[in-house]
PDB file of C-alpha atoms in Angstrom:
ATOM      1  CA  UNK A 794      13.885  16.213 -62.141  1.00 56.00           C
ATOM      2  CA  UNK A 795      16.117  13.948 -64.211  1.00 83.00           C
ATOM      3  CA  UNK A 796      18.358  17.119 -64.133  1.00 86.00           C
ATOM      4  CA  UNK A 797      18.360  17.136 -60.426  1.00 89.00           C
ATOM      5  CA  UNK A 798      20.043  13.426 -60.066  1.00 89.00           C
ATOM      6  CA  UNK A 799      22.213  13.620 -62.928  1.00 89.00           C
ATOM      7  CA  UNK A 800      24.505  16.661 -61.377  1.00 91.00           C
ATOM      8  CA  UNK A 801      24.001  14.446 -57.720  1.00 92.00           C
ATOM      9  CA  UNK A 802      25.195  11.690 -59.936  1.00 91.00           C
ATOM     10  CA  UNK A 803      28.183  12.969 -61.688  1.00 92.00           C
ATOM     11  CA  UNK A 804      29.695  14.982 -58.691  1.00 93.00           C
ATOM     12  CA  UNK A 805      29.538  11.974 -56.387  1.00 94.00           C
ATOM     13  CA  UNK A 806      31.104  10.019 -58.846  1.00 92.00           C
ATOM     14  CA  UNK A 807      34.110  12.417 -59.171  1.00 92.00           C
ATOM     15  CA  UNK A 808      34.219  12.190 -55.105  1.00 93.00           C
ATOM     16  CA  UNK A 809      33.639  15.913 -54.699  1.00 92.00           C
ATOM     17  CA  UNK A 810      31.026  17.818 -52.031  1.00 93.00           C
ATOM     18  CA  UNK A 811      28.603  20.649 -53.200  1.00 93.00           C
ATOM     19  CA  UNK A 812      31.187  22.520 -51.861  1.00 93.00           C
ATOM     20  CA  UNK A 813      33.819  21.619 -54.144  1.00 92.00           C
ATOM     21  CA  UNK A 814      32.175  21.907 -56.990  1.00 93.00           C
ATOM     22  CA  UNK A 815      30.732  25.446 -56.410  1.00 92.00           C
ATOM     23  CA  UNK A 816      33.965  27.071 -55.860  1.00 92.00           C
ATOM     24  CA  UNK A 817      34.767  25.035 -59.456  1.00 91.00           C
ATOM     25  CA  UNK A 818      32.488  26.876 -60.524  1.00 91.00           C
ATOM     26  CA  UNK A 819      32.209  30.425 -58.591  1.00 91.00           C
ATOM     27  CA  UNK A 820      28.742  29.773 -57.132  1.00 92.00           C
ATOM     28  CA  UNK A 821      27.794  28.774 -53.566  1.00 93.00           C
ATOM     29  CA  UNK A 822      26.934  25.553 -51.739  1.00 93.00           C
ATOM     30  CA  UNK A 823      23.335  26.217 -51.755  1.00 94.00           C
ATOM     31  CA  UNK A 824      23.173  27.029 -55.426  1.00 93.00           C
ATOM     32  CA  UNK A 825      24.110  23.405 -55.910  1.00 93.00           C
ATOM     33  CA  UNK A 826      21.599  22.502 -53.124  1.00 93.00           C
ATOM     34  CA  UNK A 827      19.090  23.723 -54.865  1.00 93.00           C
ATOM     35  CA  UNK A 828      19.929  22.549 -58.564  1.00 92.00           C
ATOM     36  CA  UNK A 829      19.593  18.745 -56.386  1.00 92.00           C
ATOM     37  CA  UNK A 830      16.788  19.335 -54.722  1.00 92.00           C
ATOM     38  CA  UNK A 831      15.379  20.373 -58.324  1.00 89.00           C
ATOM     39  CA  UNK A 832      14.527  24.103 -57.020  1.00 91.00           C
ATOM     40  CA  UNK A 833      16.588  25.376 -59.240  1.00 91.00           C
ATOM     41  CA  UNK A 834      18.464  25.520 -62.771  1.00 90.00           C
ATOM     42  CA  UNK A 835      21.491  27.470 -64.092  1.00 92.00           C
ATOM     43  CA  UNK A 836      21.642  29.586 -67.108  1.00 90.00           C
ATOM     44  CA  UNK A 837      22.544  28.062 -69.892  1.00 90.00           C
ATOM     45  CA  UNK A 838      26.513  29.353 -69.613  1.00 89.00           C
ATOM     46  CA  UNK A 839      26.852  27.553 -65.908  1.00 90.00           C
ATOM     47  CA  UNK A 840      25.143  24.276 -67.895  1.00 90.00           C
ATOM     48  CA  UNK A 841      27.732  24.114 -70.629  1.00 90.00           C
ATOM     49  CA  UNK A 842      30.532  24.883 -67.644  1.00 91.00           C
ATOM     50  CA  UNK A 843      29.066  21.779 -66.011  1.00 91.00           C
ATOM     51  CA  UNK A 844      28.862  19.672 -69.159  1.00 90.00           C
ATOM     52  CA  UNK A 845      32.826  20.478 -69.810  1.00 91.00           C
ATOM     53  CA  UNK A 846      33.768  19.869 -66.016  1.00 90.00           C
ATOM     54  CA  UNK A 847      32.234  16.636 -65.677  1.00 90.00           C
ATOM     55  CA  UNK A 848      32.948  15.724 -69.364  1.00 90.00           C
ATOM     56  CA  UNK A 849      29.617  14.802 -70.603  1.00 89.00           C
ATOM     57  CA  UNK A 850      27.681  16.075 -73.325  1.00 89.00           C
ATOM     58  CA  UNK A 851      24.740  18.692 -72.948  1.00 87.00           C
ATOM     59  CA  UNK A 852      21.709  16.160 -73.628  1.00 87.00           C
ATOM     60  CA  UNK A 853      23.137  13.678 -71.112  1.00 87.00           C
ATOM     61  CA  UNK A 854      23.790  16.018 -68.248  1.00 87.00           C
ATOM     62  CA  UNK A 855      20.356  17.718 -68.877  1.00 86.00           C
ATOM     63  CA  UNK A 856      18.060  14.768 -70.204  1.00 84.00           C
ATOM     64  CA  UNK A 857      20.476  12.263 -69.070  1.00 80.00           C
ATOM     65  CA  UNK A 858      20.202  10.335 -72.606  1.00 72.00           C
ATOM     66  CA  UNK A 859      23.368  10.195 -74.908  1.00 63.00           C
ATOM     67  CA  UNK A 860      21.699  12.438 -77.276  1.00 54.00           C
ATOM     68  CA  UNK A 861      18.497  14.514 -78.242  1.00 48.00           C
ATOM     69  CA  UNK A 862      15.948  12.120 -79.805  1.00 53.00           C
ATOM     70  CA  UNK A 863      16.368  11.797 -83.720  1.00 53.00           C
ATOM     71  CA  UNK A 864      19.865  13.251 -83.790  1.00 50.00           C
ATOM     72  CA  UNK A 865      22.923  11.606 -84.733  1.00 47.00           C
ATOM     73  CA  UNK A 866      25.114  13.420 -82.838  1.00 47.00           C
ATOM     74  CA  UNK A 867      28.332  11.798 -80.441  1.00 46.00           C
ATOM     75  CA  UNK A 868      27.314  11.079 -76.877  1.00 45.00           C
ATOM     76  CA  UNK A 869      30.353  12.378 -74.802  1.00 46.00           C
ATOM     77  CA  UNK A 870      33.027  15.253 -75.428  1.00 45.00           C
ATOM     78  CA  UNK A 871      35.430  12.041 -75.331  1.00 48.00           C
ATOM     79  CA  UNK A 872      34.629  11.314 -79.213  1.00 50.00           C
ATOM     80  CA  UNK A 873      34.924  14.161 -80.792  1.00 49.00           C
ATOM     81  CA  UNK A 874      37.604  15.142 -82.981  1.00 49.00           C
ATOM     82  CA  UNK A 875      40.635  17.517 -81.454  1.00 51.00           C
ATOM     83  CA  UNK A 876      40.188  21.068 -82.721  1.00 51.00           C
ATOM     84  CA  UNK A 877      42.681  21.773 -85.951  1.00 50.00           C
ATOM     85  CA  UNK A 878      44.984  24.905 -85.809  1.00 51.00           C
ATOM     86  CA  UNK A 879      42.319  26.772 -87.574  1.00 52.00           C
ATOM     87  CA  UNK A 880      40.675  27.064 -84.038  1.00 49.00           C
ATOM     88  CA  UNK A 881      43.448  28.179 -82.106  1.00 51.00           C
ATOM     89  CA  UNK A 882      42.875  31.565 -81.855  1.00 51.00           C
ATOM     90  CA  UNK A 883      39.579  32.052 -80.698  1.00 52.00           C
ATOM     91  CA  UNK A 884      38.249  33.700 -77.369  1.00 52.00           C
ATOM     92  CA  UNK A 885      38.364  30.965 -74.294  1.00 49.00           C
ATOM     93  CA  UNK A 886      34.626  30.218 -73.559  1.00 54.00           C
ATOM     94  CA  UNK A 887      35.192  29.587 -69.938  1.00 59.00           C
ATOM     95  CA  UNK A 888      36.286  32.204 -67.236  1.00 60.00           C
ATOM     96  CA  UNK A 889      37.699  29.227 -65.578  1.00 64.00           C
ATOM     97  CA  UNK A 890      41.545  28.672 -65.535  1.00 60.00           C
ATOM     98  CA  UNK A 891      42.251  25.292 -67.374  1.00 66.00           C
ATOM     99  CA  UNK A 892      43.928  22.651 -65.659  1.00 70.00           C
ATOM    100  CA  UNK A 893      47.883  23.434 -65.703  1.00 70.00           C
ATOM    101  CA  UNK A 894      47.327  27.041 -66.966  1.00 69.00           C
ATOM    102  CA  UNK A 895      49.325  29.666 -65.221  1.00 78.00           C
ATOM    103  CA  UNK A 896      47.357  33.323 -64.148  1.00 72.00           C
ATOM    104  CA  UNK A 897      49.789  34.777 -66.425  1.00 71.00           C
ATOM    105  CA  UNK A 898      48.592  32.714 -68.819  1.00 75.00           C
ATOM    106  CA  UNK A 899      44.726  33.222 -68.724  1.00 70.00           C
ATOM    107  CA  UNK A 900      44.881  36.951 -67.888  1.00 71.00           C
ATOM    108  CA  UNK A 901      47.029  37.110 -71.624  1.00 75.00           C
ATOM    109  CA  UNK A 902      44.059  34.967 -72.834  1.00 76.00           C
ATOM    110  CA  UNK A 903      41.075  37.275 -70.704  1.00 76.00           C
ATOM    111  CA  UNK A 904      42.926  40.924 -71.293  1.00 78.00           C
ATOM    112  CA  UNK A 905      39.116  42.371 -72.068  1.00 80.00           C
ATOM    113  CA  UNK A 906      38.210  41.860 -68.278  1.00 80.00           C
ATOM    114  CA  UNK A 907      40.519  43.578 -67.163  1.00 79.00           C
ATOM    115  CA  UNK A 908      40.120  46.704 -69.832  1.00 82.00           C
ATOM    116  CA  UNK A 909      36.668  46.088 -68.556  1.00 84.00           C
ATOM    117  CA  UNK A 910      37.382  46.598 -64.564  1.00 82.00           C
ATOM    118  CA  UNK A 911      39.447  49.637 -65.682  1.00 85.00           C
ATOM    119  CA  UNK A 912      37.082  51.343 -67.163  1.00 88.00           C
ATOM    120  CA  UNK A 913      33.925  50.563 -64.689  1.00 87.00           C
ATOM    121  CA  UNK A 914      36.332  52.145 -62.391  1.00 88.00           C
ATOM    122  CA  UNK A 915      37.132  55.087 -64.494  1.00 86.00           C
ATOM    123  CA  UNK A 916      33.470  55.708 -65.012  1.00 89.00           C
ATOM    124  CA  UNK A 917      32.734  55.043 -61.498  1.00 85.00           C
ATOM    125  CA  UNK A 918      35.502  57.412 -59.915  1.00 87.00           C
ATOM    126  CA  UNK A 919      35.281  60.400 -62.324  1.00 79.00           C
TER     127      UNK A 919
END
């Protein structure tokens, strides 16, 4: 249940409705009903999503402790250190535009979706 109150808790704190945070995240208004009401959970991609929008880490949004019992490990994303040049070219984890990116800009970074769509559609059509 702890779950439950802390997505309640950290989406009223940033003022937004279930609404608002569902089309953050591409899901509907009762999805985020039910992960209040504690009928439901999200996969563990929509949890790390979560984590990064409300800029917490993973133990606190899910145990709502600063970190797993017994590790040593930084509390929020806040503290830990910027990512050196030897991680800029990696795949984007999020299908999520970042703030101030252009669609331009993430379809350059998400080009295997669309050679995905293409080719469902080949396949589909031939």
């Amino acid at each position: 249940m702890k779950f439950a109150t802390q997505v309640r808790t950290y989406r009223q704190e940033r003022g937004w409705s279930q609404e608002a945070l569902a089309q953050q995240l591409f899901l509907t208004r009762q999805t985020i009903s039910k992960w209040e009401q504690g009928d439901a959970t999200p996969d563990l991609e929509t949890l790390v999503r979560l984590a990064t929008l409300f800029n917490v880490s993973l133990d606190r949004l899910v145990l709502g402790q600063a970190t797993a019992p017994g590790s040593d490990a930084t509390a929020d994303r806040t503290q830990r250190p910027t990512p050196g040049p030897e991680n800029t070219n990696r795949r984007p984890t999020s299908l999520t535009p970042k703030t101030g990116q252009t669609a331009y800009d993430w379809l350059e970074d998400n080009w295997y979706l669309g050679l995905v769509l293409v080719l469902w559609i080949y396949v589909f059509f031939h």
